[in-house]
mmCIF file of C-alpha atoms in Angstrom:
data_model
loop_
_atom_site.group_PDB
_atom_site.id
_atom_site.type_symbol
_atom_site.label_atom_id
_atom_site.label_comp_id
_atom_site.label_asym_id
_atom_site.label_seq_id
_atom_site.Cartn_x
_atom_site.Cartn_y
_atom_site.Cartn_z
ATOM 1 C CA MET A 1 -0.070 0.047 -0.088
ATOM 2 C CA LEU A 2 1.246 3.255 -0.396
ATOM 3 C CA VAL A 3 -0.474 5.306 2.581
ATOM 4 C CA ASN A 4 0.359 2.754 5.811
ATOM 5 C CA LEU A 5 -1.021 3.419 8.986
ATOM 6 C CA GLU A 6 2.659 3.434 10.526
ATOM 7 C CA TYR A 7 3.753 5.875 7.933
ATOM 8 C CA VAL A 8 1.764 8.409 9.967
ATOM 9 C CA TYR A 9 2.174 7.167 12.796
ATOM 10 C CA TYR A 10 5.736 8.026 12.041
ATOM 11 C CA VAL A 11 4.673 11.437 10.954
ATOM 12 C CA ALA A 12 3.116 12.069 14.657
ATOM 13 C CA ALA A 13 6.133 10.978 16.380
ATOM 14 C CA VAL A 14 8.430 13.287 13.830
ATOM 15 C CA PHE A 15 5.891 16.236 15.145
ATOM 16 C CA LEU A 16 5.571 15.156 18.930
ATOM 17 C CA ILE A 17 9.886 15.199 19.301
ATOM 18 C CA ILE A 18 9.885 19.010 17.665
ATOM 19 C CA ILE A 19 7.782 19.664 20.517
ATOM 20 C CA ALA A 20 10.044 17.970 23.064
ATOM 21 C CA GLY A 21 12.510 20.004 21.475
ATOM 22 C CA LEU A 22 10.745 23.223 21.743
ATOM 23 C CA SER A 23 9.929 22.408 24.920
ATOM 24 C CA LEU A 24 13.923 21.658 25.885
ATOM 25 C CA LYS A 25 14.066 25.539 24.855
ATOM 26 C CA ASP A 26 12.462 26.808 26.753
ATOM 27 C CA ALA A 27 14.110 28.030 29.328
ATOM 28 C CA SER A 28 10.931 29.677 30.811
ATOM 29 C CA ASN A 29 9.665 26.298 31.952
ATOM 30 C CA PRO A 30 10.892 25.347 35.229
ATOM 31 C CA LYS A 31 9.901 21.831 34.255
ATOM 32 C CA ARG A 32 11.437 22.219 30.832
ATOM 33 C CA MET A 33 13.568 19.210 30.651
ATOM 34 C CA LEU A 34 10.652 16.794 32.508
ATOM 35 C CA THR A 35 8.544 18.443 29.539
ATOM 36 C CA ALA A 36 10.623 17.341 26.888
ATOM 37 C CA VAL A 37 11.004 13.866 28.337
ATOM 38 C CA PHE A 38 7.491 13.598 28.454
ATOM 39 C CA TRP A 39 6.882 14.382 24.744
ATOM 40 C CA ALA A 40 9.734 12.358 23.618
ATOM 41 C CA LEU A 41 8.551 9.184 24.782
ATOM 42 C CA PHE A 42 5.368 10.285 23.855
ATOM 43 C CA ALA A 43 6.995 10.122 20.741
ATOM 44 C CA ILE A 44 8.346 6.663 21.036
ATOM 45 C CA SER A 45 5.092 5.106 21.348
ATOM 46 C CA PHE A 46 4.192 5.764 17.804
ATOM 47 C CA ALA A 47 7.820 5.467 16.203
ATOM 48 C CA PHE A 48 8.673 2.349 17.706
ATOM 49 C CA GLY A 49 5.555 0.929 19.253
ATOM 50 C CA LYS A 50 5.725 -2.401 17.153
ATOM 51 C CA LEU A 51 8.618 -3.235 17.824
ATOM 52 C CA ILE A 52 9.055 -2.839 21.581
ATOM 53 C CA PRO A 53 8.345 -5.340 23.612
ATOM 54 C CA PRO A 54 4.827 -4.763 25.905
ATOM 55 C CA MET A 55 7.003 -4.697 29.187
ATOM 56 C CA TYR A 56 8.596 -2.702 27.677
ATOM 57 C CA MET A 57 6.239 -0.181 26.124
ATOM 58 C CA GLY A 58 3.868 -0.474 29.431
ATOM 59 C CA ILE A 59 7.417 0.905 31.367
ATOM 60 C CA ILE A 60 7.374 3.816 29.289
ATOM 61 C CA VAL A 61 3.518 4.498 30.019
ATOM 62 C CA ILE A 62 4.739 4.140 33.745
ATOM 63 C CA VAL A 63 7.223 6.775 33.203
ATOM 64 C CA MET A 64 5.007 9.117 31.844
ATOM 65 C CA ALA A 65 2.410 8.810 34.386
ATOM 66 C CA VAL A 66 4.559 9.675 37.102
ATOM 67 C CA ILE A 67 5.971 12.633 34.830
ATOM 68 C CA ALA A 68 2.490 14.167 34.944
ATOM 69 C CA GLY A 69 1.574 13.000 37.883
ATOM 70 C CA PHE A 70 4.082 14.286 40.215
ATOM 71 C CA GLY A 71 3.876 17.701 37.746
ATOM 72 C CA GLY A 72 6.481 17.425 35.609
ATOM 73 C CA VAL A 73 4.155 18.591 32.592
ATOM 74 C CA ARG A 74 4.405 22.639 32.398
ATOM 75 C CA PRO A 75 3.018 25.304 30.202
ATOM 76 C CA GLY A 76 5.900 26.664 28.904
ATOM 77 C CA LYS A 77 6.108 30.664 27.327
ATOM 78 C CA HIS A 78 4.451 31.534 23.726
ATOM 79 C CA THR A 79 5.078 34.210 22.016
ATOM 80 C CA GLN A 80 1.602 35.411 20.487
ATOM 81 C CA VAL A 81 0.455 37.878 17.891
ATOM 82 C CA SER A 82 -1.636 40.872 19.371
ATOM 83 C CA ASP A 83 -5.311 41.072 18.839
ATOM 84 C CA GLU A 84 -4.649 43.635 16.175
ATOM 85 C CA GLU A 85 -2.893 41.637 14.321
ATOM 86 C CA ARG A 86 -5.279 39.169 14.793
ATOM 87 C CA ALA A 87 -7.825 41.105 13.829
ATOM 88 C CA ALA A 88 -6.400 42.389 10.630
ATOM 89 C CA SER A 89 -5.366 38.648 9.784
ATOM 90 C CA ALA A 90 -8.776 37.638 10.043
ATOM 91 C CA ALA A 91 -10.168 40.522 7.743
ATOM 92 C CA LYS A 92 -7.603 39.501 5.217
ATOM 93 C CA TYR A 93 -8.448 35.650 5.017
ATOM 94 C CA LYS A 94 -11.748 35.936 5.460
ATOM 95 C CA ASN A 95 -13.641 33.056 5.016
ATOM 96 C CA LYS A 96 -10.318 31.312 3.399
ATOM 97 C CA LEU A 97 -9.023 30.660 7.116
ATOM 98 C CA PHE A 98 -11.774 28.186 7.645
ATOM 99 C CA LEU A 99 -10.247 25.978 4.791
ATOM 100 C CA PRO A 100 -7.679 24.352 6.453
ATOM 101 C CA ILE A 101 -9.985 23.189 9.254
ATOM 102 C CA LEU A 102 -12.530 21.850 6.989
ATOM 103 C CA MET A 103 -10.346 20.174 4.780
ATOM 104 C CA ILE A 104 -9.468 17.433 7.765
ATOM 105 C CA PRO A 105 -12.787 15.848 7.882
ATOM 106 C CA LEU A 106 -13.698 16.507 3.837
ATOM 107 C CA LEU A 107 -10.706 14.548 2.690
ATOM 108 C CA THR A 108 -11.189 12.014 5.601
ATOM 109 C CA LEU A 109 -14.652 11.339 4.337
ATOM 110 C CA ILE A 110 -13.522 11.056 0.791
ATOM 111 C CA GLY A 111 -10.529 8.909 1.633
ATOM 112 C CA ALA A 112 -12.233 6.546 3.921
ATOM 113 C CA THR A 113 -15.487 6.089 1.116
ATOM 114 C CA LEU A 114 -14.460 6.672 -2.126
ATOM 115 C CA LEU A 115 -10.938 6.758 -2.318
ATOM 116 C CA LYS A 116 -10.898 3.587 -0.171
ATOM 117 C CA ASP A 117 -10.156 0.446 -2.792
ATOM 118 C CA VAL A 118 -8.110 3.084 -5.093
ATOM 119 C CA THR A 119 -5.318 0.993 -6.493
ATOM 120 C CA ILE A 120 -2.063 3.142 -8.057
ATOM 121 C CA GLY A 121 0.400 0.603 -9.798
ATOM 122 C CA GLY A 122 -0.917 -2.561 -8.672
ATOM 123 C CA LEU A 123 -0.689 -0.662 -4.873
ATOM 124 C CA ARG A 124 -3.544 0.172 -2.769
ATOM 125 C CA LEU A 125 -3.868 3.819 -2.016
ATOM 126 C CA LEU A 126 -5.102 3.866 1.467
ATOM 127 C CA ASP A 127 -4.245 0.876 4.560
ATOM 128 C CA LYS A 128 -7.009 -1.351 4.116
ATOM 129 C CA SER A 129 -7.781 -2.332 7.719
ATOM 130 C CA ASN A 130 -7.195 0.995 8.527
ATOM 131 C CA VAL A 131 -8.557 3.320 5.787
ATOM 132 C CA THR A 132 -10.016 5.711 7.901
ATOM 133 C CA LEU A 133 -7.163 6.740 10.103
ATOM 134 C CA ALA A 134 -4.811 6.429 7.301
ATOM 135 C CA ALA A 135 -6.763 8.716 5.340
ATOM 136 C CA LEU A 136 -7.354 11.015 8.344
ATOM 137 C CA GLY A 137 -3.596 11.391 8.796
ATOM 138 C CA VAL A 138 -3.557 12.589 4.748
ATOM 139 C CA ALA A 139 -5.783 15.310 5.265
ATOM 140 C CA CYS A 140 -3.936 16.196 8.212
ATOM 141 C CA VAL A 141 -0.911 16.687 6.513
ATOM 142 C CA LEU A 142 -2.463 18.066 3.441
ATOM 143 C CA ALA A 143 -4.800 20.721 5.834
ATOM 144 C CA PHE A 144 -1.096 21.944 6.737
ATOM 145 C CA ILE A 145 0.622 22.783 3.467
ATOM 146 C CA ALA A 146 -2.725 24.159 3.150
ATOM 147 C CA GLY A 147 -2.537 26.684 5.812
ATOM 148 C CA ILE A 148 0.879 27.267 5.592
ATOM 149 C CA THR A 149 0.430 28.041 1.625
ATOM 150 C CA LEU A 150 -2.439 30.012 2.261
ATOM 151 C CA THR A 151 -0.953 32.026 5.008
ATOM 152 C CA LYS A 152 2.397 32.322 3.777
ATOM 153 C CA GLN A 153 3.778 31.714 6.900
ATOM 154 C CA LYS A 154 6.842 29.636 7.836
ATOM 155 C CA SER A 155 6.352 26.121 8.306
ATOM 156 C CA ILE A 156 7.776 25.842 12.391
ATOM 157 C CA VAL A 157 4.494 28.215 12.451
ATOM 158 C CA PRO A 158 2.079 26.002 13.034
ATOM 159 C CA VAL A 159 3.676 23.470 15.112
ATOM 160 C CA LYS A 160 4.692 26.247 17.909
ATOM 161 C CA GLU A 161 1.237 26.992 17.624
ATOM 162 C CA SER A 162 0.675 23.490 17.834
ATOM 163 C CA ARG A 163 2.563 23.184 20.970
ATOM 164 C CA ARG A 164 0.982 26.360 22.271
ATOM 165 C CA LEU A 165 -2.406 24.227 22.349
ATOM 166 C CA LEU A 166 -0.447 20.906 23.632
ATOM 167 C CA ASP A 167 0.732 22.727 26.561
ATOM 168 C CA SER A 168 -2.735 24.325 27.231
ATOM 169 C CA ILE A 169 -4.189 20.364 27.196
ATOM 170 C CA GLY A 170 -1.213 19.032 28.562
ATOM 171 C CA TRP A 171 -0.910 15.869 29.836
ATOM 172 C CA ALA A 172 -4.678 14.890 28.887
ATOM 173 C CA ALA A 173 -3.676 14.755 25.275
ATOM 174 C CA VAL A 174 -2.906 11.358 25.751
ATOM 175 C CA LEU A 175 -6.088 10.715 27.618
ATOM 176 C CA PRO A 176 -7.324 8.859 24.639
ATOM 177 C CA GLN A 177 -4.680 6.090 23.275
ATOM 178 C CA THR A 178 -4.067 5.604 27.442
ATOM 179 C CA LEU A 179 -7.862 4.963 28.373
ATOM 180 C CA ALA A 180 -8.321 2.347 24.956
ATOM 181 C CA SER A 181 -5.345 0.865 26.103
ATOM 182 C CA LEU A 182 -6.700 0.394 29.311
ATOM 183 C CA GLY A 183 -10.230 -0.808 27.658
ATOM 184 C CA ALA A 184 -8.193 -3.788 26.282
ATOM 185 C CA LEU A 185 -7.127 -4.395 29.210
ATOM 186 C CA PHE A 186 -10.007 -4.633 31.043
ATOM 187 C CA SER A 187 -11.231 -6.523 28.475
ATOM 188 C CA ALA A 188 -8.596 -9.601 28.602
ATOM 189 C CA ALA A 189 -9.159 -9.261 32.481
ATOM 190 C CA GLY A 190 -12.805 -10.638 31.692
ATOM 191 C CA VAL A 191 -14.461 -7.592 33.011
ATOM 192 C CA GLY A 192 -16.788 -8.300 29.424
ATOM 193 C CA LYS A 193 -17.318 -11.882 31.276
ATOM 194 C CA VAL A 194 -18.785 -10.680 34.623
ATOM 195 C CA ILE A 195 -20.834 -7.703 33.232
ATOM 196 C CA ALA A 196 -22.608 -10.344 30.922
ATOM 197 C CA GLU A 197 -23.312 -12.000 33.723
ATOM 198 C CA LEU A 198 -24.634 -9.851 36.085
ATOM 199 C CA VAL A 199 -27.025 -8.628 33.218
ATOM 200 C CA GLY A 200 -28.368 -12.127 32.496
ATOM 201 C CA SER A 201 -29.356 -12.357 35.930
ATOM 202 C CA SER A 202 -30.686 -8.812 36.480
ATOM 203 C CA ILE A 203 -33.166 -8.455 32.904
ATOM 204 C CA PRO A 204 -34.957 -10.924 30.573
ATOM 205 C CA VAL A 205 -31.844 -11.683 27.848
ATOM 206 C CA ASP A 206 -34.295 -13.018 25.407
ATOM 207 C CA ASN A 207 -36.014 -8.958 25.699
ATOM 208 C CA ARG A 208 -34.418 -7.648 22.548
ATOM 209 C CA LEU A 209 -35.608 -3.960 23.619
ATOM 210 C CA LEU A 210 -34.167 -4.661 26.628
ATOM 211 C CA VAL A 211 -30.754 -6.120 25.710
ATOM 212 C CA VAL A 212 -30.234 -3.190 23.909
ATOM 213 C CA ALA A 213 -31.035 -0.910 25.855
ATOM 214 C CA ALA A 214 -28.288 -2.558 28.552
ATOM 215 C CA TYR A 215 -25.920 -2.282 25.680
ATOM 216 C CA SER A 216 -26.470 1.321 25.088
ATOM 217 C CA ILE A 217 -26.820 2.729 28.188
ATOM 218 C CA GLY A 218 -23.925 0.570 29.860
ATOM 219 C CA MET A 219 -21.614 1.984 26.301
ATOM 220 C CA ALA A 220 -22.454 5.485 28.547
ATOM 221 C CA VAL A 221 -22.016 4.506 31.685
ATOM 222 C CA PHE A 222 -18.971 2.594 31.240
ATOM 223 C CA THR A 223 -18.349 5.506 29.204
ATOM 224 C CA MET A 224 -18.516 7.826 31.946
ATOM 225 C CA ILE A 225 -16.475 6.309 34.963
ATOM 226 C CA MET A 226 -13.599 5.435 32.045
ATOM 227 C CA GLY A 227 -13.575 8.412 30.305
ATOM 228 C CA ASN A 228 -13.336 7.205 26.826
ATOM 229 C CA ALA A 229 -15.572 5.172 24.918
ATOM 230 C CA PHE A 230 -12.618 3.443 23.331
ATOM 231 C CA ALA A 231 -12.013 1.870 26.945
ATOM 232 C CA ALA A 232 -15.975 0.957 27.089
ATOM 233 C CA PHE A 233 -16.171 -0.472 23.642
ATOM 234 C CA PRO A 234 -14.122 -3.486 23.958
ATOM 235 C CA VAL A 235 -15.897 -4.298 27.224
ATOM 236 C CA MET A 236 -19.508 -4.021 26.430
ATOM 237 C CA THR A 237 -19.214 -5.394 23.638
ATOM 238 C CA ALA A 238 -17.322 -8.724 24.903
ATOM 239 C CA GLY A 239 -19.755 -8.727 27.937
ATOM 240 C CA ILE A 240 -23.650 -7.928 26.232
ATOM 241 C CA GLY A 241 -23.114 -6.964 22.330
ATOM 242 C CA LEU A 242 -21.198 -10.164 21.082
ATOM 243 C CA PRO A 243 -23.045 -12.454 22.887
ATOM 244 C CA LEU A 244 -26.257 -11.218 23.407
ATOM 245 C CA LEU A 245 -27.213 -8.792 20.719
ATOM 246 C CA VAL A 246 -25.337 -10.756 17.501
ATOM 247 C CA GLY A 247 -25.329 -14.491 19.327
ATOM 248 C CA MET A 248 -28.358 -14.392 20.223
ATOM 249 C CA HIS A 249 -30.776 -12.261 18.608
ATOM 250 C CA GLY A 250 -29.058 -11.517 15.066
ATOM 251 C CA ALA A 251 -27.974 -8.401 15.311
ATOM 252 C CA ASN A 252 -25.470 -6.697 12.417
ATOM 253 C CA PRO A 253 -22.419 -6.070 14.098
ATOM 254 C CA ALA A 254 -21.378 -3.210 12.133
ATOM 255 C CA VAL A 255 -24.603 -1.297 13.213
ATOM 256 C CA MET A 256 -24.646 -2.407 15.882
ATOM 257 C CA SER A 257 -20.928 -0.691 17.031
ATOM 258 C CA ALA A 258 -20.997 2.191 15.182
ATOM 259 C CA ILE A 259 -24.354 3.242 17.277
ATOM 260 C CA GLY A 260 -23.003 1.407 20.220
ATOM 261 C CA MET A 261 -20.107 3.715 19.707
ATOM 262 C CA LEU A 262 -21.975 6.594 19.174
ATOM 263 C CA SER A 263 -23.708 6.103 22.960
ATOM 264 C CA GLY A 264 -20.649 5.511 24.550
ATOM 265 C CA TYR A 265 -19.911 8.950 23.502
ATOM 266 C CA CYS A 266 -23.360 10.265 25.090
ATOM 267 C CA GLY A 267 -21.260 9.205 27.976
ATOM 268 C CA THR A 268 -18.549 11.583 27.145
ATOM 269 C CA LEU A 269 -20.402 14.778 27.006
ATOM 270 C CA MET A 270 -21.442 14.024 30.965
ATOM 271 C CA THR A 271 -18.160 12.848 32.858
ATOM 272 C CA PRO A 272 -15.605 14.903 34.135
ATOM 273 C CA MET A 273 -13.231 11.742 33.079
ATOM 274 C CA GLY A 274 -13.228 13.771 29.434
ATOM 275 C CA ALA A 275 -10.847 15.627 30.602
ATOM 276 C CA ASN A 276 -9.336 16.688 27.080
ATOM 277 C CA PHE A 277 -13.113 16.970 25.580
ATOM 278 C CA ASN A 278 -14.512 19.093 28.969
ATOM 279 C CA ILE A 279 -12.453 19.846 31.697
ATOM 280 C CA VAL A 280 -10.052 21.677 29.496
ATOM 281 C CA PRO A 281 -12.169 23.646 27.436
ATOM 282 C CA ALA A 282 -13.706 25.391 30.164
ATOM 283 C CA ALA A 283 -9.862 25.945 31.677
ATOM 284 C CA LEU A 284 -8.913 27.415 28.048
ATOM 285 C CA LEU A 285 -12.187 29.626 27.826
ATOM 286 C CA ASP A 286 -12.372 30.501 31.420
ATOM 287 C CA LEU A 287 -15.446 29.141 32.345
ATOM 288 C CA PRO A 288 -17.170 27.327 35.515
ATOM 289 C CA LYS A 289 -15.382 24.018 35.955
ATOM 290 C CA TYR A 290 -17.919 21.793 35.231
ATOM 291 C CA SER A 291 -20.032 24.467 32.931
ATOM 292 C CA VAL A 292 -19.193 22.296 29.769
ATOM 293 C CA ILE A 293 -20.951 18.960 30.959
ATOM 294 C CA LYS A 294 -24.010 20.706 32.513
ATOM 295 C CA ALA A 295 -25.114 22.008 28.939
ATOM 296 C CA GLN A 296 -24.140 18.714 27.395
ATOM 297 C CA VAL A 297 -26.176 16.790 29.361
ATOM 298 C CA PRO A 298 -29.441 17.390 27.875
ATOM 299 C CA THR A 299 -28.249 17.130 24.170
ATOM 300 C CA ALA A 300 -26.351 13.607 26.156
ATOM 301 C CA LEU A 301 -29.626 11.764 27.292
ATOM 302 C CA ILE A 302 -31.554 12.533 24.141
ATOM 303 C CA LEU A 303 -29.249 11.158 21.664
ATOM 304 C CA LEU A 304 -28.833 8.397 24.198
ATOM 305 C CA ALA A 305 -32.416 7.600 24.112
ATOM 306 C CA ALA A 306 -32.369 7.984 19.912
ATOM 307 C CA ASN A 307 -29.657 6.117 19.540
ATOM 308 C CA ILE A 308 -31.443 2.578 21.912
ATOM 309 C CA VAL A 309 -34.590 3.553 19.155
ATOM 310 C CA LEU A 310 -32.249 3.609 15.877
ATOM 311 C CA MET A 311 -30.019 0.173 16.773
ATOM 312 C CA TYR A 312 -33.414 -1.357 17.693
ATOM 313 C CA VAL A 313 -34.792 -0.622 14.417
ATOM 314 C CA LEU A 314 -31.664 -0.930 12.457
ATOM 315 C CA ALA A 315 -29.590 -3.358 14.083
ATOM 316 C CA PHE A 316 -31.906 -6.419 13.125
#
């Protein structure tokens, strides 16, 4: 294939190494050494994740957790343009500024749907087993190039801006990856089996609607506990989705999985554990701590109810 998912990981690794280097050079940051080490270790996970034995990768994760837990990841000093310069730039480019941003979802959608089976010279264009992520990686690179071309800025400028955003988010930037791994760990430990036994003893499993509701609500609740739907998905799908919905009631696995993940995202909207979604934005905008969650709860509950209906109607 021409665009392997590994290539996307290599690009992410290079980006994080540059972030680590910029952090190391920032003399204003009293924790610049630890901050640089944190981002460098994160880069290593992308660059050499396939080569590093699981035990040593686990040690890397533990080191990152220790650095973050003891306050080793600190924001540095950033040079920002004045409000007047921002206003002048916005007036100059107007809605063209949205072009690089909109390119990412649009090109990802095109790649994942229209280009997923395209071959060039006998080689598949995108990694078939990870076509959406491969398309997303290509879209981000093309959007990066488009942004530089549009604004005529040096390539290091968007990288520095990315570092500023990463500094604002801090260690929470690694939560999606680590929580997804935690979900796989829970699944391997047999948590899904325990959940299946609890559901089997609590509701009549021959009632399709109740099982659909248990799976959807379980995805939302477990996501609220874990902070990420990727962590909840393997556990709930192994415990309820596959044995009860697919095995017993004959649900379409693709439809069940898609709506199940969306149900998990309803939980993401309602939990402070989703720090990078709900706590960090509030901090960046100087809002009350849980104001984002409170605003999202009504939407999350309505969407969760809609997901139960959709899964019941579409998955069978």
